[in-house]
PDB file of C-alpha atoms in Angstrom:
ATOM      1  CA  UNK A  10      -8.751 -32.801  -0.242  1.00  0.00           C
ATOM      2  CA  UNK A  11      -8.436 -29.096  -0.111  1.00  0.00           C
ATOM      3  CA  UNK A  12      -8.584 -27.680  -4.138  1.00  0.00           C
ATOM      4  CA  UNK A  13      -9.180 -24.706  -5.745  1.00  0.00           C
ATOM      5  CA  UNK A  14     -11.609 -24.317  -9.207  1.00  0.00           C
ATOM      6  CA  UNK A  15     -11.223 -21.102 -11.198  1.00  0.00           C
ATOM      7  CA  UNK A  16     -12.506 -20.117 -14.721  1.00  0.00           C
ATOM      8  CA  UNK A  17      -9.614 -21.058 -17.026  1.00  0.00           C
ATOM      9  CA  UNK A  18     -10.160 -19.294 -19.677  1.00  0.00           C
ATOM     10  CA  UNK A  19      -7.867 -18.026 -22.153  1.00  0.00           C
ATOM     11  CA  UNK A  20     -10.563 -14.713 -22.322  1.00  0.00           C
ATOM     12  CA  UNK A  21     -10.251 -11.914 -24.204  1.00  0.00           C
ATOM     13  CA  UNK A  22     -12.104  -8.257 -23.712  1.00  0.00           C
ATOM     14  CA  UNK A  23     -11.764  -5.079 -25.100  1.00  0.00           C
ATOM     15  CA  UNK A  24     -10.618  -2.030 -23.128  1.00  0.00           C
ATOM     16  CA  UNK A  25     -12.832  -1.073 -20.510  1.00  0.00           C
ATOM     17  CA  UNK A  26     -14.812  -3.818 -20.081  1.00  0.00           C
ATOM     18  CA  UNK A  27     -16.012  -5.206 -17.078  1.00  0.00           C
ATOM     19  CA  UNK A  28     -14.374  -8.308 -15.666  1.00  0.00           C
ATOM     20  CA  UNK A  29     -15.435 -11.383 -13.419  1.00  0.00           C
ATOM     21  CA  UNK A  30     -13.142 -14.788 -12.806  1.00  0.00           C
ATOM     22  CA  UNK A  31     -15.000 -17.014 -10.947  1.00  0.00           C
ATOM     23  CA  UNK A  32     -12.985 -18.463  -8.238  1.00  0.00           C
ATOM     24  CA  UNK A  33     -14.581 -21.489  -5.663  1.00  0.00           C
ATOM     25  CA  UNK A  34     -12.715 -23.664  -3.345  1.00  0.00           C
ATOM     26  CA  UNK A  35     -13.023 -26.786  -1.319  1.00  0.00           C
ATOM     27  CA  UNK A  36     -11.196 -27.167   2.414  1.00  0.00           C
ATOM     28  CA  UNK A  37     -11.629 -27.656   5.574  1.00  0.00           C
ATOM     29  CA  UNK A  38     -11.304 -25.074   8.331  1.00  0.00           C
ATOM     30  CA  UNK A  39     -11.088 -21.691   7.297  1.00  0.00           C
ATOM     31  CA  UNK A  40      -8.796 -21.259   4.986  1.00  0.00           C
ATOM     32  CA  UNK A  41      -7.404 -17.661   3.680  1.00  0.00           C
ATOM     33  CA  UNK A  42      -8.236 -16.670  -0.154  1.00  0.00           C
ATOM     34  CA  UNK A  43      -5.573 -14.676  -2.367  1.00  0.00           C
ATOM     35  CA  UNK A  44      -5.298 -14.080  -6.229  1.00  0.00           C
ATOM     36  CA  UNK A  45      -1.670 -13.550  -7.560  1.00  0.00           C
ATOM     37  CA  UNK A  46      -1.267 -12.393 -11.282  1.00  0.00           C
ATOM     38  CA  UNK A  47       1.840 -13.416 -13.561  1.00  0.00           C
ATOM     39  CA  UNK A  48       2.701 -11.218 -16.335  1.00  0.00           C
ATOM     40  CA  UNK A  49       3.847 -12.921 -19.187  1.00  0.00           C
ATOM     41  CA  UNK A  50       7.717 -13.948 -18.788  1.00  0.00           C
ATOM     42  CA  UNK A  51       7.652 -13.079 -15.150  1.00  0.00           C
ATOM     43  CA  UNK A  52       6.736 -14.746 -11.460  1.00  0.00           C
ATOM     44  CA  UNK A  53       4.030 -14.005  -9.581  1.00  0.00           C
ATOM     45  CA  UNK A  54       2.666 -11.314  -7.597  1.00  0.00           C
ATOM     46  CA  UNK A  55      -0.216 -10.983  -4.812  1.00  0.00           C
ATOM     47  CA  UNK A  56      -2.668  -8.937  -6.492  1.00  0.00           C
ATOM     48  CA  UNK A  57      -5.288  -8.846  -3.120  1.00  0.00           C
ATOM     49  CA  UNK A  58      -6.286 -11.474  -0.306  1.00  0.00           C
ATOM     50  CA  UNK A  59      -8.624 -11.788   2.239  1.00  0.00           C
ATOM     51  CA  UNK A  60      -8.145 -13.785   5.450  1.00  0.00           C
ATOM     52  CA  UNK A  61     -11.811 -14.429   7.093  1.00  0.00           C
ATOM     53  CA  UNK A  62     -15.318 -14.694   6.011  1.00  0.00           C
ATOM     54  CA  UNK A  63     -17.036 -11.100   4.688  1.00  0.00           C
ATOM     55  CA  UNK A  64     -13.346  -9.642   4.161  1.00  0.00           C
ATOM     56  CA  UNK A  65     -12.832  -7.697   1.151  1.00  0.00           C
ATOM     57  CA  UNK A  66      -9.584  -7.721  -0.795  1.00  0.00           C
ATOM     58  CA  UNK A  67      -8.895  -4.667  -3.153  1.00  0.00           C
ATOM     59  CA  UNK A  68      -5.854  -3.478  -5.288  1.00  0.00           C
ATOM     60  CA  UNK A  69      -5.132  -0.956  -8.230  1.00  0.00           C
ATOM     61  CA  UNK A  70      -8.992  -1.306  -9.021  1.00  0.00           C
ATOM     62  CA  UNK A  71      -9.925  -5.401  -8.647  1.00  0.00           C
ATOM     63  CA  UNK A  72     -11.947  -6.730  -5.831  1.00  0.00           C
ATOM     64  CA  UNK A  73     -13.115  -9.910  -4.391  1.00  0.00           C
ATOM     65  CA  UNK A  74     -15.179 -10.964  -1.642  1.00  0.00           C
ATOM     66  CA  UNK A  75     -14.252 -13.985   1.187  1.00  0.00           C
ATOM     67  CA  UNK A  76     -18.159 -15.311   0.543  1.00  0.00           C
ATOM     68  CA  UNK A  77     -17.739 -18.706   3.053  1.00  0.00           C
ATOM     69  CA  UNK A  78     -21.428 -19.303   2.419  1.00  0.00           C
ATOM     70  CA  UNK A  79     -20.966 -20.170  -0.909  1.00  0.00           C
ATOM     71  CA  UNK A  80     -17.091 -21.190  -0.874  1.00  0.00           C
ATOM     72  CA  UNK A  81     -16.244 -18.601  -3.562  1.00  0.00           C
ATOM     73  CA  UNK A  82     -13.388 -15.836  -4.048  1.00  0.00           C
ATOM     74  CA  UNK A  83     -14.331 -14.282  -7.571  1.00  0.00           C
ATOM     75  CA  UNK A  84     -12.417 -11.744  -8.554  1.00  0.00           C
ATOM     76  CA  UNK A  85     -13.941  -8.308 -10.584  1.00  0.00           C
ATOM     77  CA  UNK A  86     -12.499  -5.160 -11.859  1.00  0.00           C
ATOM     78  CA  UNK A  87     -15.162  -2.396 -13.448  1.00  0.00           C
ATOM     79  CA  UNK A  88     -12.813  -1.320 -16.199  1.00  0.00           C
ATOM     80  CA  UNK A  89      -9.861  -3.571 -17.534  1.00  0.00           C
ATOM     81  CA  UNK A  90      -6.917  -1.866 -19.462  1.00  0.00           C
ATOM     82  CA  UNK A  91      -4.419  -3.380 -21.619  1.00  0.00           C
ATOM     83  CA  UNK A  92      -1.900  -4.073 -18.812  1.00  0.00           C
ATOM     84  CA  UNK A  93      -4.377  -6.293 -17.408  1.00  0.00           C
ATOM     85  CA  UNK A  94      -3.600  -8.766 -19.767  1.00  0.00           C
ATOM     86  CA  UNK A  95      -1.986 -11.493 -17.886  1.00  0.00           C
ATOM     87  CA  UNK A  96      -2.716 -14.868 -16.459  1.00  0.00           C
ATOM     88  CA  UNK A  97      -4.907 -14.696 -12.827  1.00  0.00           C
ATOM     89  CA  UNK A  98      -4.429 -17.327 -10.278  1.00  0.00           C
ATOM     90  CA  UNK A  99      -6.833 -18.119  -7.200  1.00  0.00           C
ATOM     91  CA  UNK A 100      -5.038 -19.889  -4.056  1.00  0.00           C
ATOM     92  CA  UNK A 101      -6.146 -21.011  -0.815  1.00  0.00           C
ATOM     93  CA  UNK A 102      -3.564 -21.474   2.290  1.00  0.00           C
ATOM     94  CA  UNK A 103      -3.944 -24.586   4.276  1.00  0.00           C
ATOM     95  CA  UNK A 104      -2.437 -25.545   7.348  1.00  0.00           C
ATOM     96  CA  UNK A 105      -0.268 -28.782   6.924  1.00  0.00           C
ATOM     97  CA  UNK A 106       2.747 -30.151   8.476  1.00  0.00           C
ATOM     98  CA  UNK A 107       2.437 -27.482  11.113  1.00  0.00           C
ATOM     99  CA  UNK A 108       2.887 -24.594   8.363  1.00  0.00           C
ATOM    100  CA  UNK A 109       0.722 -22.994   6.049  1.00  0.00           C
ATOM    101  CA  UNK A 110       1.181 -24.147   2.143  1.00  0.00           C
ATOM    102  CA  UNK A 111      -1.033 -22.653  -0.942  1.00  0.00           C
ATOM    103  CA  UNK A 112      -3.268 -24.740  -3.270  1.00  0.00           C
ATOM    104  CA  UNK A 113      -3.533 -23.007  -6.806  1.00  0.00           C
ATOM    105  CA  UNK A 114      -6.197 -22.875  -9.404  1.00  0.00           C
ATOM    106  CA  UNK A 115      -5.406 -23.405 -12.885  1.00  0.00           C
ATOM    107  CA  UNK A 116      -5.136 -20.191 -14.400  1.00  0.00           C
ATOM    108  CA  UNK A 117      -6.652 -17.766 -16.618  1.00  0.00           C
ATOM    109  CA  UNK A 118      -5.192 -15.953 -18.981  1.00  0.00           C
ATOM    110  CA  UNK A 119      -6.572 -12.669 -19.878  1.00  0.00           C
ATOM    111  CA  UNK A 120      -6.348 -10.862 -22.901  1.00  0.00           C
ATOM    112  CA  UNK A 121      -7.499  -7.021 -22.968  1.00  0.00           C
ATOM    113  CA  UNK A 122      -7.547  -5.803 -26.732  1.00  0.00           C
ATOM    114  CA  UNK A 123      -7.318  -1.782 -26.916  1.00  0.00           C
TER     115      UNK A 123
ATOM    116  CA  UNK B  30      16.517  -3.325  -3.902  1.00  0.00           C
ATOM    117  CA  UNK B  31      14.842  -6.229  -1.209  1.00  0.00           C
ATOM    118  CA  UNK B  32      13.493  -9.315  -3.549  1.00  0.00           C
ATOM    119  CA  UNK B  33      13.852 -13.035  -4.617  1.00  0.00           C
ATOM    120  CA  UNK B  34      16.689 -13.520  -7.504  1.00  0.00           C
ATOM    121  CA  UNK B  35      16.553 -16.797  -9.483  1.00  0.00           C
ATOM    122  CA  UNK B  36      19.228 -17.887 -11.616  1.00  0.00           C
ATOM    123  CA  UNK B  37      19.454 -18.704 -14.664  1.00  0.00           C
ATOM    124  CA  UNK B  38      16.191 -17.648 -16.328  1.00  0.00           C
ATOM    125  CA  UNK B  39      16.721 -20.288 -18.708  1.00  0.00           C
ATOM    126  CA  UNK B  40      18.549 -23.508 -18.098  1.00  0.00           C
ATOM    127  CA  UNK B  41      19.153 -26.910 -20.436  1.00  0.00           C
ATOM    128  CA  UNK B  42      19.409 -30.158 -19.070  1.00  0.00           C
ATOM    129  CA  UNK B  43      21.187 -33.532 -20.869  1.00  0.00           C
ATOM    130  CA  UNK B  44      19.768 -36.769 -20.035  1.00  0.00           C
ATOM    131  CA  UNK B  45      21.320 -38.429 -17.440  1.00  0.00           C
ATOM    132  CA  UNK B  46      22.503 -35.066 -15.936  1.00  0.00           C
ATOM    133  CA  UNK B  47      21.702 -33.621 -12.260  1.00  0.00           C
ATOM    134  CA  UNK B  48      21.037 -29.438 -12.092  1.00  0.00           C
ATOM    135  CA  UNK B  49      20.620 -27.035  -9.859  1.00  0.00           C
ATOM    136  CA  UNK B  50      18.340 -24.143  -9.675  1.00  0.00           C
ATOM    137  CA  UNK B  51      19.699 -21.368  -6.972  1.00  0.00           C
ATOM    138  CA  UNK B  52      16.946 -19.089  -5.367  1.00  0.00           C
ATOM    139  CA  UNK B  53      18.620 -16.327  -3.172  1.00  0.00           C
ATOM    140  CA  UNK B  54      15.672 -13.965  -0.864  1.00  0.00           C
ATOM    141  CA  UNK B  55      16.777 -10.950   0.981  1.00  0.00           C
ATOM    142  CA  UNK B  56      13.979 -10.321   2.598  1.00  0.00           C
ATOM    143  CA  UNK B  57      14.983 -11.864   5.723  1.00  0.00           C
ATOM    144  CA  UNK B  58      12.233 -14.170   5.381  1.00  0.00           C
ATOM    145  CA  UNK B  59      12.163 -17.497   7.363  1.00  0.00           C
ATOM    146  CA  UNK B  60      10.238 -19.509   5.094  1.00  0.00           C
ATOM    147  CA  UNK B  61      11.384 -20.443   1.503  1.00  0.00           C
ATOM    148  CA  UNK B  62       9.507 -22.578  -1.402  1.00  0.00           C
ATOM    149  CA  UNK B  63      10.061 -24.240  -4.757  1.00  0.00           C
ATOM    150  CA  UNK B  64       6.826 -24.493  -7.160  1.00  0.00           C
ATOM    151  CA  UNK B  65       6.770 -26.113 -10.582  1.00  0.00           C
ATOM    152  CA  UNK B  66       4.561 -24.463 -13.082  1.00  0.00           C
ATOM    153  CA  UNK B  67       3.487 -26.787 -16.042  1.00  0.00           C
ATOM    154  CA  UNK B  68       1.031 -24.929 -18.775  1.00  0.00           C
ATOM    155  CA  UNK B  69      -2.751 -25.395 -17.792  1.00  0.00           C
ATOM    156  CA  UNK B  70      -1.843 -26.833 -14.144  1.00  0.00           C
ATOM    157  CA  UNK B  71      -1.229 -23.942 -12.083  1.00  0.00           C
ATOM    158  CA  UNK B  72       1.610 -24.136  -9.587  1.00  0.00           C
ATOM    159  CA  UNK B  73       2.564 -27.447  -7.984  1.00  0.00           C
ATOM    160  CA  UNK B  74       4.340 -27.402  -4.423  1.00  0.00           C
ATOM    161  CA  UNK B  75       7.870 -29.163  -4.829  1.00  0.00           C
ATOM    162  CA  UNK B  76       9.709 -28.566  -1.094  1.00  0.00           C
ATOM    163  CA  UNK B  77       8.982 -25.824   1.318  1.00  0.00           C
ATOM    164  CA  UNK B  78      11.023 -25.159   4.244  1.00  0.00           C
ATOM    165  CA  UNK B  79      10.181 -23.261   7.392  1.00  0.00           C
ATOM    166  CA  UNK B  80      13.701 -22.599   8.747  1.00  0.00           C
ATOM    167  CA  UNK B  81      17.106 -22.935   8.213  1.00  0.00           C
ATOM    168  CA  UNK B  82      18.621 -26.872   8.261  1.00  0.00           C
ATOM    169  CA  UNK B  83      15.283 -27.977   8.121  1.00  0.00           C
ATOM    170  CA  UNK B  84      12.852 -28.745   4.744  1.00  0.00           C
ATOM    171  CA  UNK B  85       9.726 -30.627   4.505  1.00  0.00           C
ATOM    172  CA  UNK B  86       8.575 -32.814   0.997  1.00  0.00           C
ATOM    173  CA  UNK B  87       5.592 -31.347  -1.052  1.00  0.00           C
ATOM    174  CA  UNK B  88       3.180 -32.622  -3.457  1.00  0.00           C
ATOM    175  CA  UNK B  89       5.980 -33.381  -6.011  1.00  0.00           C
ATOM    176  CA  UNK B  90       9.005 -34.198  -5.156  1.00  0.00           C
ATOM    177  CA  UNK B  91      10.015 -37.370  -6.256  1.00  0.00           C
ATOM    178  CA  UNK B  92      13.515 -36.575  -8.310  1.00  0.00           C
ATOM    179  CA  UNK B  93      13.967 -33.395  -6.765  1.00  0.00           C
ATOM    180  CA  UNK B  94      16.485 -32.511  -3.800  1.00  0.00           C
ATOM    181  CA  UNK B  95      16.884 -29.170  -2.274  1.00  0.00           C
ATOM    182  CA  UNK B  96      19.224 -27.545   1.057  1.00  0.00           C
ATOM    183  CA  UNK B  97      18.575 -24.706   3.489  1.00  0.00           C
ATOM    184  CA  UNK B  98      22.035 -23.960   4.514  1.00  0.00           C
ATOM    185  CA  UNK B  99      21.656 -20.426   5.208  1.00  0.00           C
ATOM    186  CA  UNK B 100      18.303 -18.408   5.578  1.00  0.00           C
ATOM    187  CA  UNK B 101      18.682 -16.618   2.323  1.00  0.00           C
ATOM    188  CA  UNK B 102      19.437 -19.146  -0.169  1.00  0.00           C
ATOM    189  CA  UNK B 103      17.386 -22.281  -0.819  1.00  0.00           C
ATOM    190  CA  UNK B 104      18.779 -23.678  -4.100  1.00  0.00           C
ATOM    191  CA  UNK B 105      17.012 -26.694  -5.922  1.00  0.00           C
ATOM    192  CA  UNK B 106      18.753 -29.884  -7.356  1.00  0.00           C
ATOM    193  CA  UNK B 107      16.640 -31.317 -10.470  1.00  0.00           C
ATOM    194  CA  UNK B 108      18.052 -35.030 -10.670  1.00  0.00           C
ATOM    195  CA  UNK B 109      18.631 -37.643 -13.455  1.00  0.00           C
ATOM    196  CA  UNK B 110      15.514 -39.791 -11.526  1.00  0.00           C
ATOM    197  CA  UNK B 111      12.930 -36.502 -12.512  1.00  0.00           C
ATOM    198  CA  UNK B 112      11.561 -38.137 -15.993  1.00  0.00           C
ATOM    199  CA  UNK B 113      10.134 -34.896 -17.277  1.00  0.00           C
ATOM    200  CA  UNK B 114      12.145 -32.024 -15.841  1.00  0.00           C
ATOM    201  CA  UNK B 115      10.862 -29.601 -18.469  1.00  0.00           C
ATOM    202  CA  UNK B 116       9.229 -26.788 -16.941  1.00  0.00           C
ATOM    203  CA  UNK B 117       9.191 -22.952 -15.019  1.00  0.00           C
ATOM    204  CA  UNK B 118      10.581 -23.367 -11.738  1.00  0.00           C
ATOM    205  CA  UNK B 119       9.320 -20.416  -9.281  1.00  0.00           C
ATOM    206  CA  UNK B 120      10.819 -19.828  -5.870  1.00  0.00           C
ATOM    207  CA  UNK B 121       8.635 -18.431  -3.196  1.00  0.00           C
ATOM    208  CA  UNK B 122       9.535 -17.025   0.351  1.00  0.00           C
ATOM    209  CA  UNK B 123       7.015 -15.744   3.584  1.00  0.00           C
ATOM    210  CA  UNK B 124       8.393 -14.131   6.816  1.00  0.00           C
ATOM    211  CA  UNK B 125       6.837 -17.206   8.565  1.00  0.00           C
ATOM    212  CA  UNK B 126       4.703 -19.939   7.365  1.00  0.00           C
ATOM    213  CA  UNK B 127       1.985 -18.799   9.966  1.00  0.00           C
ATOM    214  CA  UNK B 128      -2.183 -18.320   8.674  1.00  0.00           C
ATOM    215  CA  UNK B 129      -2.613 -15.749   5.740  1.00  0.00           C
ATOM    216  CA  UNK B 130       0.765 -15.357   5.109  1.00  0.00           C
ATOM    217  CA  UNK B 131       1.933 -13.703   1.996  1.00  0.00           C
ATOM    218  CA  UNK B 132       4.296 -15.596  -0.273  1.00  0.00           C
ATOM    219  CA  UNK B 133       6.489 -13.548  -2.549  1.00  0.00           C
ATOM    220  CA  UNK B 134       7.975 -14.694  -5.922  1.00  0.00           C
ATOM    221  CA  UNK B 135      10.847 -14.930  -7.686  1.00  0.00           C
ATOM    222  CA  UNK B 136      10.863 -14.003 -11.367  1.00  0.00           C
ATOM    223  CA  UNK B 137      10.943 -17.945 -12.338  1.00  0.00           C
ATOM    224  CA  UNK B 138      13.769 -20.441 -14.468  1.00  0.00           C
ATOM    225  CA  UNK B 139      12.851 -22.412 -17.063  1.00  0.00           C
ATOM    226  CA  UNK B 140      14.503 -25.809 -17.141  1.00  0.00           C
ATOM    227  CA  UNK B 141      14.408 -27.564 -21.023  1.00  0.00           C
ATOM    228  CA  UNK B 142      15.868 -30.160 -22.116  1.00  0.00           C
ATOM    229  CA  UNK B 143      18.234 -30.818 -24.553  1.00  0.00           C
TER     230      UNK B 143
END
């Protein structure tokens, strides 16, 4: 069935490091990518998406690439800061039923030390 | 302010005893959904529904109910038959339930119990 593999972590880096979360998923069709973050205590929130092969997603400085040739979604930022400490979901949308549902990852939770 | 309000943030269950989670959107989105979140496991789909008077079962939701008696509020019964009810409950909600569409999240309950 359609599923969804992500690093899970926990990770911790110090300020300003550089930051990859590998993100690879199994469906069929062509399924749209997204990562959502949840800050600790809190729901959570799209942090980018992409919806077809070779589209980029970007927002407040992370980035990930739709890469359908090798089924992945991983998620970078050049420079983390301390509010990026939080725990980073990958999801795919599937069509089912007639409507479109998300399949999760795991989790990773980050850790930035200042 | 338009958003997703969950209430409580924290709720206790007895044995034995049915409770209900309320999840109120206004958004004016059509489509509404109720995710379990266990630690390590990522997000779990419990019931989505696309419109009101009308709800479909998800991957989980055996001793679970919910209703979708008005477009805004989609509240979620946790039953006596749900063996281990302890865990953050997050309600979701999408103008439609069409490809790529974004799902937007409440800030979460947690159900313990007592």
């Amino acid at each position: 069935g359609d599923s969804v593999t992500q690093m899970e972590g926990p990770v911790t880096l110090s300020e300003e490091a550089f930051l990859t979360i590998n993100c690879t998923y199994t469906a069929t069709g062509y399924p749209s990518l997204f990562w959502y973050v949840q800050y600790p205590g809190e729901g959570l929130q799209l942090l980018l998406k992409a919806t077809k092969a070779d589209d980029k997603g970007s927002n407040k400085g992370f980035e990930a690439t739709y890469r359908k040739e090798t089924t992945s979604f991983h998620l970078e930022k050049g420079s983390v800061q301390v509010s990026d400490s939080a725990v980073y979901f990958c999801a795919l949308s599937i069509t089912q039923g007639g409507s479109e549902k998300l399949v999760f990852g795991k989790g990773m939770k980050l850790t930035v030390n200042p | 302010d338009g958003g997703i309000t969950q209430s409580p943030k924290y709720l206790f269950r007895k044995e034995g005893q049915n409770v209900t989670l309320s999840c109120e959107q206004n958004l004016n989105h059509d489509a509404m959904y109720w995710y379990r979140q266990d630690p390590g496991q990522g997000l779990r789909l419990i019931y989505y529904s696309q419109i009101v008077n009308d709800f479909q079962k998800g991957d989980i939701a055996e001793g679970y109910s919910v209703s979708r008696e008005k477009k805004e509020s989609f509240p979620l019964t946790v039953t006596s038959a749900q063996k281990n009810p302890t865990a953050f409950y997050l309600c979701a909600s999408s103008i439609g339930a069409g490809r790529g569409e974004t799902q937007y999240f409440g800030p979460g309950t947690r159900l313990l119990v007592l």
